[in-house]
Amino acid sequence: MGASRQQSKLQEAKAELVSLLKVLSDKVDLERKLGVNYLQFDSVIKNTISYEENVISQLPTPEPVFDNVYNYNEVDKVEFSKSEKIAELNKLEEQVKRCTKCDLCKNRTNVVFGVGDPDADLMFVGEAPGYYEDEQGEPFVGKAGQLLTKIIESIGMKRGDVYIANILKCRPPENRNPNANEIVMCSPHLIRQIEIIRPKIICALGTFAAQTLLNSTESIGNLRGKFFEYQGAKFLATYHPAYLLRNPDDKKKVWADIKKVRDFLKENSS
Ligand code: SF4
């Protein structure tokens, strides 16, 4: 192998390493934002970061790996009026519609940003758009969506009273599970939605939303029905409506969970 070819291979390897380290660094940042307690692991993390900085400092300055990352840290965490929430969400939606941070942008028909009352006390978070959601650009519009609407109505609310969003804004091919890179790249959009809306309670629908937001590997069976705190809001997980369509016997567990949400909202109505 000639010297110039060797040099080029070395540059490629370095670029790949920088890319991997950037993903790792973003993941650590994201998990910190999600409230992961790294106290026990601080020395490991610090060593990882200093190793990363040390390696990167010896490399030639790379091209930005992600040149369209919206830096949510630059936005003040302020409480918005309803009209300001609408304006902020519209601004964010325009940014997300242009997002190409992961490969899911390549096959999407529509970005599925979120829908509902920007001033909602209750926010539902699902996993990712499916076929119909991708077609229509709205979350939860298929059969599972119809069931979610019934669940909302069962506690005396209308679909328009709540806000509904997913962890991922673009449809994974064949409705496969999202991968780690997609979650890291897309979660800041959801975090910003939550910061703007500031719901009193977030209800995670299904394993994936619950595990991602709680940064847990526990099963949904263990996580559901319990109150947690998330970004200043109460947080409760329950089964995904699509799961209920396949397992109707578990509807009574969702009814028990959603009653807790209803009661919490009643006790905390302003
Ligand atoms: S899934 Fe999220 S991160 Fe990936 S392209 Fe769509 S909006 Fe961007």
Coordinates of C-alpha atoms and ligand atoms in Angstrom, one line a residue:
M1 CA 0.0 0.0 0.0
G2 CA 1.4 3.4 -1.0
A3 CA 2.1 6.1 1.5
S4 CA -0.7 8.4 0.2
R5 CA -3.2 5.5 0.4
Q6 CA -2.1 4.7 3.9
Q7 CA -2.5 8.4 4.9
S8 CA -6.0 8.5 3.4
K9 CA -7.0 5.3 5.2
L10 CA -5.7 6.8 8.5
Q11 CA -7.7 10.0 7.9
E12 CA -10.8 7.9 7.2
A13 CA -10.3 6.0 10.5
K14 CA -9.7 9.2 12.4
A15 CA -12.9 10.8 10.9
E16 CA -14.9 7.7 11.9
L17 CA -13.5 7.8 15.4
V18 CA -14.4 11.5 15.8
S19 CA -17.9 10.7 14.6
L20 CA -18.3 7.8 17.1
L21 CA -17.0 10.0 19.9
K22 CA -19.4 12.8 19.0
V23 CA -22.3 10.3 19.1
L24 CA -21.1 9.1 22.6
S25 CA -20.7 12.7 23.8
D26 CA -24.2 13.6 22.5
K27 CA -25.6 10.5 24.2
V28 CA -24.0 11.5 27.6
D29 CA -25.3 15.1 27.2
L30 CA -28.8 13.8 26.4
E31 CA -28.9 11.4 29.2
R32 CA -27.8 14.1 31.6
K33 CA -30.7 16.2 30.3
L34 CA -33.0 13.3 30.8
G35 CA -32.0 13.2 34.4
V36 CA -29.6 10.2 34.4
N37 CA -27.6 10.3 37.6
Y38 CA -24.0 9.8 36.8
L39 CA -22.7 10.4 40.3
Q40 CA -21.5 6.9 40.7
F41 CA -20.0 6.9 37.3
D42 CA -18.5 10.4 37.3
S43 CA -14.9 9.2 37.3
V44 CA -15.6 6.8 34.4
I45 CA -17.3 9.6 32.4
K46 CA -14.6 12.1 33.2
N47 CA -12.0 9.6 32.1
T48 CA -13.9 8.9 28.9
I49 CA -14.3 12.6 28.2
S50 CA -10.7 13.5 28.9
Y51 CA -9.6 10.5 26.7
E52 CA -11.9 11.8 24.0
E53 CA -10.5 15.4 24.3
N54 CA -7.0 14.0 24.3
V55 CA -7.6 12.0 21.2
I56 CA -9.5 14.8 19.4
S57 CA -6.8 17.4 20.3
Q58 CA -4.3 15.3 18.3
L59 CA -6.4 15.0 15.2
P60 CA -6.7 17.5 12.4
T61 CA -9.7 19.8 12.7
P62 CA -12.6 17.8 11.2
E63 CA -15.5 19.0 9.2
P64 CA -18.6 19.4 11.5
V65 CA -20.2 15.9 11.8
F66 CA -23.6 17.3 12.5
D67 CA -23.9 20.8 11.0
N68 CA -27.6 21.2 11.5
V69 CA -28.0 20.3 15.2
Y70 CA -30.3 22.8 16.9
N71 CA -28.6 23.8 20.1
Y72 CA -31.5 23.7 22.6
N73 CA -29.1 24.7 25.4
E74 CA -29.0 28.2 23.9
V75 CA -32.7 28.7 24.4
D76 CA -33.7 30.1 27.8
K77 CA -36.0 27.8 29.8
V78 CA -38.7 30.3 30.3
E79 CA -42.4 30.0 30.9
F80 CA -44.4 31.0 27.9
S81 CA -47.9 32.4 27.5
K82 CA -50.2 30.4 25.2
S83 CA -49.5 32.6 22.2
E84 CA -45.8 32.4 22.8
K85 CA -46.1 28.6 23.1
I86 CA -47.8 28.5 19.7
A87 CA -45.1 30.7 18.2
E88 CA -42.3 28.6 19.7
L89 CA -43.8 25.3 18.6
N90 CA -44.3 26.7 15.1
K91 CA -40.7 27.8 15.0
L92 CA -39.5 24.4 16.3
E93 CA -41.8 22.5 13.8
E94 CA -40.2 24.4 10.9
Q95 CA -36.8 23.4 12.1
V96 CA -37.8 19.7 12.6
K97 CA -39.3 19.6 9.1
R98 CA -35.9 20.4 7.7
C99 CA -34.1 18.0 10.1
T100 CA -31.7 15.5 8.5
K101 CA -29.9 14.4 11.6
C102 CA -30.5 10.7 11.0
D103 CA -31.2 8.5 8.0
L104 CA -35.0 8.4 8.7
C105 CA -35.3 11.7 6.9
K106 CA -34.5 9.9 3.6
N107 CA -37.8 7.9 3.3
R108 CA -40.3 10.0 5.2
T109 CA -43.4 11.3 3.5
N110 CA -44.0 13.8 6.3
V111 CA -42.4 14.8 9.6
V112 CA -44.8 13.9 12.4
F113 CA -44.1 16.7 14.8
G114 CA -47.0 16.6 17.3
V115 CA -50.6 17.8 17.6
G116 CA -52.9 19.2 20.2
D117 CA -53.2 22.0 22.7
P118 CA -49.9 23.9 23.1
D119 CA -51.0 24.8 26.6
A120 CA -52.1 21.2 27.6
D121 CA -51.8 20.0 31.1
L122 CA -51.6 16.4 29.8
M123 CA -49.1 15.3 27.2
F124 CA -48.9 11.8 25.7
V125 CA -45.6 10.5 24.3
G126 CA -45.5 7.5 21.9
E127 CA -42.8 5.8 20.0
A128 CA -42.6 6.7 16.4
P129 CA -44.9 7.4 13.4
G130 CA -46.4 4.4 11.6
Y131 CA -47.7 4.2 8.0
Y132 CA -50.8 6.3 8.4
E133 CA -49.0 8.9 10.6
D134 CA -46.2 9.2 8.0
E135 CA -48.9 9.7 5.3
Q136 CA -50.9 12.3 7.2
G137 CA -48.2 14.0 9.2
E138 CA -50.1 13.5 12.5
P139 CA -49.4 11.2 15.4
F140 CA -51.8 8.4 16.4
V141 CA -54.3 8.5 13.5
G142 CA -54.6 4.7 12.8
K143 CA -56.6 2.2 14.8
A144 CA -54.2 2.6 17.8
G145 CA -54.9 6.4 17.5
Q146 CA -58.7 5.8 17.6
L147 CA -58.2 3.8 20.7
L148 CA -56.0 6.6 22.3
T149 CA -58.8 9.0 21.5
K150 CA -61.3 6.7 23.4
I151 CA -58.9 6.5 26.3
I152 CA -58.7 10.3 26.4
E153 CA -62.5 10.6 26.3
S154 CA -62.8 8.0 29.0
I155 CA -61.4 10.6 31.5
G156 CA -63.8 13.3 30.3
M157 CA -61.3 15.1 28.0
K158 CA -61.2 15.6 24.2
R159 CA -58.2 14.8 22.0
G160 CA -57.8 18.5 21.4
D161 CA -57.4 19.1 25.1
V162 CA -54.1 17.2 25.3
Y163 CA -50.8 17.3 23.3
I164 CA -49.6 14.2 21.5
A165 CA -46.1 13.6 20.2
N166 CA -43.6 10.8 19.6
I167 CA -40.0 10.2 20.5
L168 CA -39.1 10.0 16.8
K169 CA -40.6 12.4 14.3
C170 CA -39.9 10.3 11.2
R171 CA -41.2 6.8 10.5
P172 CA -38.7 3.9 10.9
P173 CA -38.8 1.6 7.8
E174 CA -41.3 -1.3 8.3
N175 CA -42.1 0.1 11.7
R176 CA -39.0 -1.4 13.1
N177 CA -37.8 -0.3 16.6
P178 CA -35.8 3.0 16.6
N179 CA -32.1 2.6 17.0
A180 CA -29.8 4.3 19.6
N181 CA -28.5 6.9 17.1
E182 CA -32.0 7.9 16.0
I183 CA -33.1 8.3 19.6
V184 CA -30.0 10.5 20.5
M185 CA -30.5 12.6 17.4
C186 CA -34.3 13.0 17.7
S187 CA -34.9 13.3 21.5
P188 CA -33.9 17.0 21.7
H189 CA -36.9 17.8 19.6
L190 CA -39.2 16.2 22.1
I191 CA -37.3 17.7 25.1
R192 CA -37.8 21.1 23.6
Q193 CA -41.6 20.4 23.0
I194 CA -41.9 19.5 26.7
E195 CA -40.0 22.6 27.7
I196 CA -42.3 24.8 25.7
I197 CA -45.6 23.1 26.6
R198 CA -44.7 22.4 30.3
P199 CA -47.5 19.9 30.9
K200 CA -48.5 19.0 34.4
I201 CA -48.3 15.3 33.6
I202 CA -46.7 13.2 30.8
C203 CA -48.2 9.9 30.0
A204 CA -45.7 7.6 28.1
L205 CA -47.3 5.0 25.9
G206 CA -45.6 1.7 25.7
T207 CA -42.2 0.2 26.4
F208 CA -40.2 2.3 24.1
A209 CA -41.4 5.7 25.3
A210 CA -41.3 4.7 28.9
Q211 CA -37.8 3.2 28.8
T212 CA -36.4 6.0 26.7
L213 CA -37.7 8.8 28.9
L214 CA -36.9 7.1 32.2
N215 CA -33.6 5.8 30.8
S216 CA -34.6 2.4 32.1
T217 CA -34.4 -1.2 30.9
E218 CA -37.3 -2.3 33.1
S219 CA -40.3 -3.8 31.3
I220 CA -43.4 -1.7 30.7
G221 CA -45.2 -4.2 33.1
N222 CA -42.9 -3.0 35.9
L223 CA -42.8 0.7 34.9
R224 CA -46.5 1.3 34.3
G225 CA -48.9 2.8 36.8
K226 CA -46.3 4.4 38.9
F227 CA -45.6 8.1 39.3
F228 CA -42.1 9.5 38.4
E229 CA -40.8 13.0 37.9
Y230 CA -39.7 14.2 34.5
Q231 CA -38.5 17.7 33.7
G232 CA -40.6 19.3 36.4
A233 CA -43.7 17.3 35.4
K234 CA -45.3 14.2 36.8
F235 CA -44.7 11.1 34.7
L236 CA -46.7 7.9 34.4
A237 CA -46.3 5.1 31.8
T238 CA -49.0 2.8 30.5
Y239 CA -49.4 0.3 27.7
H240 CA -49.3 1.5 24.1
P241 CA -52.8 1.4 22.4
A242 CA -51.4 -0.8 19.6
Y243 CA -50.5 -3.4 22.3
L244 CA -54.0 -3.1 23.7
L245 CA -55.4 -4.0 20.3
R246 CA -53.5 -7.2 20.4
N247 CA -54.1 -7.8 24.2
P248 CA -57.5 -6.4 25.0
D249 CA -57.5 -8.1 28.5
D250 CA -54.9 -5.5 29.6
K251 CA -57.4 -2.6 28.9
K252 CA -58.4 -2.7 32.6
K253 CA -54.8 -2.0 33.6
V254 CA -54.7 1.0 31.3
W255 CA -58.0 2.1 32.8
A256 CA -56.5 1.9 36.3
D257 CA -53.4 3.9 35.0
I258 CA -55.4 6.6 33.2
K259 CA -57.6 7.1 36.3
K260 CA -54.5 8.0 38.2
V261 CA -53.8 10.6 35.5
R262 CA -57.3 11.9 35.8
D263 CA -57.2 12.1 39.6
F264 CA -53.8 13.9 39.5
L265 CA -55.2 16.5 37.1
K266 CA -58.3 17.0 39.3
E267 CA -56.1 17.5 42.4
N268 CA -53.9 19.9 40.5
S269 CA -56.4 21.9 38.5
S270 CA -55.7 25.7 38.7
Ligands
SF4_1 S1 -36.2 11.0 13.0 FE1 -35.8 12.9 14.1 S2 -33.6 13.2 14.0 FE2 -34.2 11.7 12.4 S3 -34.4 13.0 10.6 FE3 -36.4 12.7 11.6 S4 -36.6 14.6 12.9 FE4 -34.5 14.4 12.4

